[in-house]
Amino acid sequence: MGFEQSPHEAAIYRRGNGGNALLVGVYVDDLVITGTKDAEVVTFKEEMKATFQMSDLGPLSFYLGIEVHQDDSGITLRQTAYAKRIVELAGLTDCNPALTPMEERLKLSHHSTTEEVDATQYRRLVGSLRYLTHTRPDLAFSVGYVSRFMQRPITEHQQAVKRIIHYVAGTLDHGLYYPRCPGKEWSIKASYINTKDQLADLLTKPLGRINVQFAPAKSQAPLGGAFLNAFGAIVLGAPIGIKYWAATTYWSLLMSLFTVVLNVSAIWTAIFGAAMDYMISAPAHGAVIGAWLGAWPMPLDWERPWQEWPISVTYGSVAGHLIGMAISLALIVAHKRRGRAKAD
């Protein structure tokens, strides 16, 4: 029939491309059929009926415990009935719903001395919750956390699982919604979370101290650089007096451009971090070469304004650094093209 098996999912078969694509999902003797055109779906059904004895159950509404609701606005996937069975399995039918699936700052350990619980029942509940995460990604972290303690669950682990089920009991109708109009604007409300209240997990590897507050960094860089350079200028012998303040501030602000470039480089490296060698070496060499070229034309003439030599060096470094960033981008593009050529 001209179908090709998906390289990503063995139970998915595809026929056609683009506007004439037809997808068929196979599970034992059940088929889930979808396509870009209704005519293609109808044609395939007729082909199957002519070859096999089969019945058409109409639009998909329930499949492997997943409830499918389709209307003009979109498609909703839920596991409400399955979630109710999990609550019943845990004996928590009349429990008080929880607002979150996990207690704040919860830390579980393998080395606790508390009493062990029924491992079979624990695994049954956790396994059921894992299947529920197919339509409930909000449970993924908490269920993944309690899944670490399948071998020897204890009372603390069981309490954490029950907390998840308390949350499920209050959110039985939650699921996934896929709108049919991708061009329509949707609004998402996010609750504020104070990062100061989030403590590190002792069971996980800590991350490095990386400042991701780009906006404050970009605003602080020129101000801090200007202050430090102005202070350094005065210490190194700049003329002191009200009439010199404007000139000293002006030159110091220009020198602080280099601190701005450093912040831009940090963002640049974060965006193109996959090619770290290019992103570090080319701008660094460009800054050194640019600083040398900026200083070279300046004669050792002490009668010239004291600011000209460091400013020319700074300008050279900034220009060399920016040129190095552009060169590094060109090297990345060339490297990727060469890699694609080898793959072909």
Coordinates of N, CA and C in Angstrom, one line a residue, residues 146-335:
V146 N 9.9 10.0 42.8 CA 9.6 8.8 43.7 C 9.9 7.5 42.9
S147 N 10.1 7.6 41.6 CA 10.5 6.3 40.9 C 12.0 5.9 41.2
R148 N 12.7 6.8 41.9 CA 14.1 6.4 42.2 C 14.2 5.4 43.4
F149 N 13.1 5.2 44.1 CA 13.1 4.4 45.3 C 12.3 3.1 45.2
M150 N 12.3 2.5 44.0 CA 11.5 1.3 43.7 C 12.0 0.1 44.5
Q151 N 13.3 0.1 44.6 CA 14.0 -1.2 45.1 C 13.6 -1.4 46.6
R152 N 13.7 -0.3 47.4 CA 13.4 -0.5 48.9 C 12.6 0.7 49.3
P153 N 11.4 0.8 49.0 CA 10.6 2.0 49.5 C 10.3 1.9 50.9
I154 N 10.3 3.1 51.5 CA 10.0 3.2 53.0 C 8.8 4.2 53.2
T155 N 8.5 4.4 54.4 CA 7.3 5.2 54.8 C 7.4 6.6 54.1
E156 N 8.5 7.2 54.1 CA 8.7 8.6 53.6 C 8.4 8.6 52.1
H157 N 8.8 7.5 51.4 CA 8.6 7.4 49.9 C 7.1 7.2 49.7
Q158 N 6.5 6.4 50.5 CA 5.0 6.1 50.3 C 4.2 7.4 50.6
Q159 N 4.6 8.2 51.5 CA 3.9 9.4 51.8 C 4.0 10.4 50.6
A160 N 5.2 10.4 50.0 CA 5.4 11.3 48.8 C 4.5 10.8 47.7
V161 N 4.3 9.5 47.5 CA 3.4 9.0 46.4 C 2.0 9.3 46.7
K162 N 1.6 9.2 48.0 CA 0.2 9.6 48.3 C 0.0 11.0 48.1
R163 N 1.0 11.9 48.4 CA 0.8 13.3 48.1 C 0.5 13.6 46.6
I164 N 1.2 12.8 45.7 CA 0.9 13.0 44.3 C -0.5 12.6 44.0
I165 N -1.0 11.5 44.6 CA -2.3 11.0 44.3 C -3.4 12.0 44.9
H166 N -3.1 12.6 46.0 CA -4.0 13.7 46.5 C -4.1 14.8 45.5
Y167 N -3.0 15.1 44.9 CA -3.0 16.1 43.8 C -3.8 15.7 42.6
V168 N -3.6 14.4 42.2 CA -4.4 13.8 41.1 C -5.9 13.8 41.4
A169 N -6.2 13.6 42.6 CA -7.7 13.5 43.0 C -8.3 14.9 42.8
G170 N -7.6 15.9 42.9 CA -8.2 17.3 42.7 C -8.0 17.8 41.3
T171 N -7.4 17.0 40.4 CA -7.1 17.5 39.0 C -7.5 16.4 38.1
L172 N -8.5 15.7 38.3 CA -8.9 14.5 37.4 C -9.1 14.9 36.0
D173 N -9.6 16.1 35.7 CA -10.0 16.5 34.4 C -8.8 17.2 33.6
H174 N -7.7 17.3 34.2 CA -6.5 17.9 33.6 C -6.0 17.0 32.4
G175 N -5.5 17.7 31.4 CA -4.9 16.9 30.3 C -4.2 17.8 29.3
L176 N -4.1 17.4 28.1 CA -3.4 18.1 27.0 C -4.4 18.6 26.0
Y177 N -4.1 19.9 25.6 CA -5.0 20.5 24.6 C -4.2 21.0 23.4
Y178 N -4.6 20.5 22.2 CA -3.9 20.9 21.0 C -4.9 21.8 20.2
P179 N -4.7 23.1 20.1 CA -5.6 23.9 19.3 C -5.4 23.7 17.8
R180 N -6.5 23.9 17.1 CA -6.4 23.6 15.6 C -5.9 24.8 14.8
C181 N -5.9 26.0 15.5 CA -5.4 27.2 14.8 C -4.1 27.7 15.3
P182 N -3.0 27.2 14.7 CA -1.7 27.6 15.3 C -1.4 29.1 15.2
G183 N -2.1 29.8 14.3 CA -1.8 31.3 14.2 C -2.5 32.1 15.2
K184 N -3.4 31.5 16.0 CA -4.2 32.3 17.0 C -3.3 32.6 18.2
E185 N -3.5 33.7 18.8 CA -2.7 34.1 19.9 C -3.3 33.5 21.2
W186 N -2.5 33.0 22.1 CA -3.0 32.4 23.3 C -2.2 33.1 24.4
S187 N -2.8 33.2 25.6 CA -2.2 33.8 26.7 C -2.0 32.7 27.8
I188 N -0.8 32.8 28.4 CA -0.5 31.8 29.5 C -0.2 32.6 30.7
K189 N -0.8 32.2 31.8 CA -0.6 32.9 33.1 C 0.4 32.0 33.9
A190 N 1.4 32.7 34.4 CA 2.5 32.1 35.2 C 2.5 32.7 36.6
S191 N 2.6 31.8 37.6 CA 2.7 32.3 39.0 C 4.1 32.6 39.3
Y192 N 4.3 33.7 40.2 CA 5.6 34.1 40.6 C 6.2 33.2 41.6
I193 N 7.4 32.8 41.4 CA 8.2 31.9 42.3 C 9.4 32.6 42.8
N194 N 9.5 32.8 44.0 CA 10.7 33.5 44.6 C 11.9 32.6 44.6
T195 N 12.9 32.9 43.8 CA 14.0 32.0 43.7 C 14.8 31.9 45.0
K196 N 14.7 32.9 45.8 CA 15.5 32.8 47.1 C 15.0 31.7 48.0
D197 N 13.7 31.3 47.8 CA 13.1 30.3 48.6 C 13.4 28.9 48.1
Q198 N 14.1 28.7 47.0 CA 14.3 27.4 46.4 C 15.7 27.0 46.8
L199 N 15.8 26.0 47.6 CA 17.1 25.5 48.1 C 17.6 24.4 47.2
A200 N 18.9 24.2 47.2 CA 19.5 23.1 46.4 C 19.2 21.8 46.9
D201 N 19.1 20.8 46.1 CA 18.8 19.4 46.4 C 20.2 18.7 46.7
L202 N 20.3 18.2 47.9 CA 21.6 17.6 48.2 C 21.9 16.3 47.4
L203 N 20.9 15.7 46.8 CA 21.1 14.5 46.0 C 21.4 14.7 44.6
T204 N 21.5 16.0 44.2 CA 21.8 16.3 42.8 C 23.1 17.1 42.7
K205 N 23.7 17.0 41.5 CA 25.0 17.7 41.3 C 24.7 19.2 41.1
P206 N 25.4 20.0 41.9 CA 25.2 21.5 41.7 C 25.7 22.0 40.4
L207 N 25.0 23.0 39.9 CA 25.4 23.7 38.7 C 26.3 24.8 39.1
G208 N 27.1 25.2 38.1 CA 28.0 26.4 38.3 C 27.3 27.6 38.5
R209 N 28.0 28.6 39.1 CA 27.3 29.9 39.3 C 27.3 30.7 38.0
I210 N 26.2 30.7 37.3 CA 26.1 31.4 36.0 C 25.1 32.5 36.2
N211 N 25.5 33.7 35.9 CA 24.6 34.8 35.9 C 23.8 34.9 34.6
V212 N 22.5 34.6 34.7 CA 21.7 34.7 33.5 C 20.8 35.9 33.5
Q213 N 21.1 36.9 34.4 CA 20.3 38.1 34.4 C 21.0 39.1 33.4
F214 N 20.7 38.9 32.1 CA 21.4 39.6 31.1 C 21.1 41.1 31.1
A215 N 19.8 41.5 31.3 CA 19.5 42.9 31.3 C 20.2 43.7 32.4
P216 N 20.2 43.2 33.7 CA 20.9 43.9 34.7 C 22.4 44.0 34.4
A217 N 23.0 42.9 33.9 CA 24.4 42.8 33.6 C 24.7 43.9 32.5
K218 N 23.9 44.0 31.5 CA 24.2 45.0 30.4 C 24.1 46.4 30.9
S219 N 23.2 46.6 31.9 CA 23.1 48.0 32.4 C 24.2 48.3 33.4
Q220 N 24.6 47.3 34.2 CA 25.6 47.6 35.2 C 27.0 47.7 34.6
A221 N 27.2 47.0 33.4 CA 28.6 47.0 32.8 C 29.1 48.4 32.5
P222 N 28.4 49.2 31.7 CA 28.9 50.5 31.4 C 29.1 51.4 32.6
L223 N 28.1 51.4 33.6 CA 28.2 52.2 34.8 C 29.4 51.8 35.6
G224 N 29.5 50.5 35.9 CA 30.7 50.0 36.7 C 32.0 50.3 36.0
G225 N 32.0 50.1 34.7 CA 33.3 50.3 33.9 C 33.6 51.8 33.9
A226 N 32.6 52.6 33.8 CA 32.9 54.1 33.8 C 33.4 54.5 35.1
F227 N 32.8 54.0 36.2 CA 33.3 54.4 37.5 C 34.7 54.0 37.8
L228 N 35.0 52.7 37.5 CA 36.4 52.2 37.7 C 37.4 52.9 36.9
N229 N 37.1 53.2 35.6 CA 38.0 53.8 34.8 C 38.2 55.3 35.2
A230 N 37.2 55.9 35.6 CA 37.3 57.3 36.1 C 38.2 57.4 37.3
F231 N 37.9 56.4 38.3 CA 38.7 56.4 39.5 C 40.2 56.1 39.2
G232 N 40.4 55.1 38.2 CA 41.8 54.8 37.9 C 42.4 56.0 37.2
A233 N 41.7 56.8 36.4 CA 42.3 57.9 35.7 C 42.7 58.9 36.7
I234 N 42.0 59.2 37.8 CA 42.4 60.1 38.8 C 43.6 59.7 39.5
V235 N 43.6 58.4 39.9 CA 44.8 57.8 40.6 C 46.0 57.9 39.8
L236 N 45.9 57.7 38.5 CA 47.1 57.7 37.6 C 47.5 59.1 37.2
G237 N 46.9 60.1 37.7 CA 47.4 61.5 37.5 C 46.6 62.3 36.6
A238 N 45.3 62.0 36.4 CA 44.5 62.9 35.6 C 44.3 64.2 36.3
P239 N 44.2 65.3 35.6 CA 44.0 66.6 36.2 C 42.8 66.6 37.1
I240 N 42.9 67.2 38.2 CA 41.8 67.3 39.2 C 41.2 68.7 39.2
G241 N 39.9 68.8 39.0 CA 39.3 70.1 39.0 C 38.0 70.0 38.3
I242 N 37.1 71.0 38.6 CA 35.7 70.9 38.1 C 35.7 71.0 36.6
K243 N 36.6 71.8 36.0 CA 36.6 72.0 34.5 C 37.1 70.7 33.8
Y244 N 37.8 69.8 34.5 CA 38.3 68.6 33.9 C 37.3 67.4 34.1
W245 N 36.3 67.5 34.9 CA 35.4 66.4 35.2 C 34.7 65.9 34.0
A246 N 34.2 66.8 33.1 CA 33.5 66.4 31.9 C 34.4 65.6 31.0
A247 N 35.6 66.0 30.8 CA 36.5 65.3 29.9 C 36.9 63.9 30.5
T248 N 37.1 63.9 31.8 CA 37.5 62.6 32.5 C 36.3 61.6 32.4
T249 N 35.1 62.1 32.6 CA 33.9 61.2 32.5 C 33.7 60.8 31.1
Y250 N 33.9 61.6 30.1 CA 33.7 61.3 28.7 C 34.7 60.2 28.3
W251 N 36.0 60.3 28.6 CA 36.9 59.3 28.3 C 36.7 58.0 29.0
S252 N 36.3 58.1 30.3 CA 36.0 56.9 31.1 C 34.8 56.1 30.5
L253 N 33.8 56.8 30.1 CA 32.7 56.2 29.5 C 33.1 55.4 28.2
L254 N 34.0 56.1 27.4 CA 34.4 55.4 26.2 C 35.2 54.1 26.5
M255 N 36.1 54.2 27.6 CA 36.8 53.1 28.0 C 36.0 52.0 28.5
S256 N 34.8 52.3 29.1 CA 33.9 51.3 29.6 C 33.2 50.5 28.5
L257 N 33.4 50.9 27.3 CA 32.8 50.1 26.2 C 33.3 48.7 26.2
F258 N 34.5 48.5 26.6 CA 35.1 47.2 26.6 C 34.3 46.2 27.6
T259 N 33.8 46.8 28.7 CA 33.0 46.0 29.6 C 31.7 45.6 29.0
V260 N 31.2 46.5 28.2 CA 29.9 46.2 27.5 C 30.2 45.0 26.5
V261 N 31.3 45.1 25.8 CA 31.6 44.0 24.8 C 31.8 42.7 25.5
L262 N 32.3 42.7 26.7 CA 32.4 41.4 27.5 C 31.1 40.8 27.7
N263 N 30.1 41.6 28.1 CA 28.7 41.1 28.3 C 28.1 40.6 27.1
V264 N 28.3 41.4 26.0 CA 27.8 40.9 24.7 C 28.4 39.6 24.3
S265 N 29.7 39.4 24.6 CA 30.4 38.2 24.3 C 29.8 37.0 25.1
A266 N 29.4 37.3 26.4 CA 28.8 36.2 27.2 C 27.5 35.7 26.6
I267 N 26.7 36.7 26.1 CA 25.4 36.3 25.4 C 25.7 35.6 24.1
W268 N 26.7 36.1 23.4 CA 27.1 35.5 22.1 C 27.5 34.1 22.3
T269 N 28.3 33.8 23.3 CA 28.8 32.5 23.6 C 27.6 31.6 24.0
A270 N 26.7 32.1 24.8 CA 25.5 31.3 25.2 C 24.7 30.9 24.0
I271 N 24.5 31.7 23.1 CA 23.7 31.4 21.9 C 24.4 30.4 21.0
F272 N 25.7 30.6 20.8 CA 26.4 29.7 19.9 C 27.4 28.8 20.7
G273 N 26.9 28.3 21.8 CA 27.8 27.6 22.7 C 28.2 26.2 22.1
A274 N 27.5 25.7 21.1 CA 27.9 24.4 20.6 C 29.3 24.5 19.9
A275 N 29.7 25.6 19.4 CA 31.0 25.7 18.8 C 31.9 26.6 19.7
M276 N 32.2 26.1 20.9 CA 32.8 26.9 21.9 C 34.3 27.3 21.5
D277 N 34.9 26.4 20.8 CA 36.3 26.7 20.4 C 36.4 28.0 19.5
Y278 N 35.5 28.0 18.5 CA 35.4 29.2 17.7 C 35.0 30.5 18.5
M279 N 34.1 30.3 19.4 CA 33.5 31.5 20.1 C 34.5 32.1 21.0
I280 N 35.5 31.3 21.5 CA 36.5 31.8 22.5 C 37.7 32.2 21.8
S281 N 38.3 31.4 20.9 CA 39.6 31.7 20.3 C 39.5 32.9 19.4
A282 N 38.6 33.0 18.5 CA 38.6 34.0 17.5 C 38.4 35.4 18.1
P283 N 37.4 35.6 19.0 CA 37.3 37.0 19.6 C 38.5 37.3 20.5
A284 N 39.0 36.3 21.2 CA 40.2 36.6 22.1 C 41.4 37.0 21.3
H285 N 41.7 36.3 20.2 CA 42.8 36.7 19.4 C 42.6 38.0 18.7
G286 N 41.3 38.3 18.3 CA 41.0 39.6 17.7 C 41.2 40.7 18.7
A287 N 40.8 40.5 20.0 CA 41.0 41.6 21.0 C 42.5 41.9 21.2
V288 N 43.3 40.8 21.3 CA 44.8 41.1 21.5 C 45.4 41.8 20.3
I289 N 45.1 41.3 19.1 CA 45.7 41.9 17.9 C 45.1 43.3 17.7
G290 N 43.8 43.5 18.0 CA 43.3 44.9 17.9 C 43.9 45.8 18.9
A291 N 44.2 45.4 20.1 CA 44.8 46.3 21.1 C 46.2 46.6 20.6
W292 N 47.0 45.7 20.1 CA 48.3 46.0 19.6 C 48.3 46.9 18.4
L293 N 47.4 46.7 17.5 CA 47.2 47.7 16.3 C 46.8 49.1 16.8
G294 N 46.0 49.1 17.9 CA 45.5 50.4 18.4 C 46.6 51.2 19.0
A295 N 47.6 50.5 19.6 CA 48.7 51.2 20.3 C 49.8 51.5 19.4
W296 N 50.0 50.8 18.3 CA 51.1 50.9 17.4 C 51.3 52.3 16.8
P297 N 50.2 52.9 16.3 CA 50.4 54.2 15.7 C 50.7 55.4 16.6
M298 N 50.5 55.2 17.9 CA 50.7 56.3 18.9 C 52.1 56.5 19.2
P299 N 52.7 57.7 18.9 CA 54.1 57.9 19.2 C 54.2 58.2 20.7
L300 N 55.4 57.9 21.2 CA 55.7 58.1 22.6 C 55.9 59.6 22.9
D301 N 54.9 60.4 22.8 CA 55.0 61.8 22.9 C 54.2 62.2 24.1
W302 N 54.9 62.5 25.2 CA 54.3 62.8 26.5 C 53.5 64.1 26.5
E303 N 53.7 64.9 25.4 CA 53.0 66.2 25.3 C 51.5 66.0 24.8
R304 N 51.2 64.8 24.3 CA 49.9 64.5 23.8 C 49.0 64.3 25.0
P305 N 47.7 64.4 24.9 CA 46.8 64.2 26.0 C 47.0 62.8 26.6
W306 N 46.9 62.7 27.9 CA 47.2 61.4 28.5 C 46.2 60.3 28.2
Q307 N 45.0 60.7 27.8 CA 44.0 59.7 27.6 C 44.1 59.0 26.2
E308 N 44.8 59.6 25.3 CA 44.8 59.0 23.9 C 45.3 57.6 23.8
W309 N 46.4 57.3 24.5 CA 47.0 56.0 24.4 C 46.0 54.9 24.9
P310 N 45.5 55.0 26.1 CA 44.6 53.9 26.6 C 43.3 53.8 25.8
I311 N 42.8 55.0 25.3 CA 41.6 55.0 24.5 C 41.8 54.3 23.2
S312 N 43.0 54.6 22.5 CA 43.3 53.9 21.3 C 43.4 52.4 21.4
V313 N 44.0 52.0 22.5 CA 44.2 50.6 22.8 C 42.8 50.0 23.0
T314 N 41.9 50.7 23.8 CA 40.6 50.1 24.0 C 39.8 50.0 22.7
Y315 N 39.8 51.1 21.9 CA 39.2 51.0 20.6 C 39.6 49.9 19.8
G316 N 41.0 49.7 19.8 CA 41.5 48.6 19.0 C 41.0 47.2 19.5
S317 N 41.0 47.1 20.8 CA 40.5 45.8 21.4 C 39.1 45.6 21.1
V318 N 38.2 46.6 21.2 CA 36.8 46.5 20.9 C 36.6 46.1 19.5
A319 N 37.3 46.8 18.6 CA 37.1 46.5 17.2 C 37.6 45.1 16.8
G320 N 38.8 44.8 17.4 CA 39.3 43.4 17.1 C 38.4 42.3 17.7
H321 N 37.8 42.6 18.8 CA 36.9 41.6 19.4 C 35.7 41.4 18.6
L322 N 35.1 42.5 18.1 CA 33.9 42.4 17.3 C 34.2 41.7 16.0
I323 N 35.3 42.1 15.4 CA 35.7 41.4 14.1 C 35.9 39.9 14.4
G324 N 36.5 39.6 15.5 CA 36.7 38.1 15.9 C 35.4 37.4 16.0
M325 N 34.4 38.1 16.6 CA 33.1 37.5 16.7 C 32.5 37.2 15.3
A326 N 32.6 38.1 14.4 CA 32.1 37.9 13.1 C 32.8 36.8 12.4
I327 N 34.2 36.8 12.6 CA 34.9 35.7 11.9 C 34.5 34.3 12.5
S328 N 34.3 34.3 13.9 CA 33.9 33.0 14.5 C 32.6 32.5 13.9
L329 N 31.6 33.5 13.7 CA 30.4 33.1 13.1 C 30.6 32.5 11.7
A330 N 31.4 33.1 10.9 CA 31.7 32.6 9.6 C 32.3 31.2 9.7
L331 N 33.2 31.0 10.6 CA 33.9 29.7 10.8 C 32.8 28.6 11.2
I332 N 31.9 29.0 12.0 CA 30.8 28.1 12.4 C 30.0 27.6 11.2
V333 N 29.6 28.6 10.4 CA 28.8 28.3 9.2 C 29.5 27.4 8.3
A334 N 30.8 27.7 8.1 CA 31.6 26.9 7.2 C 31.8 25.5 7.7
H335 N 32.0 25.4 9.1 CA 32.1 24.1 9.7 C 30.9 23.3 9.5

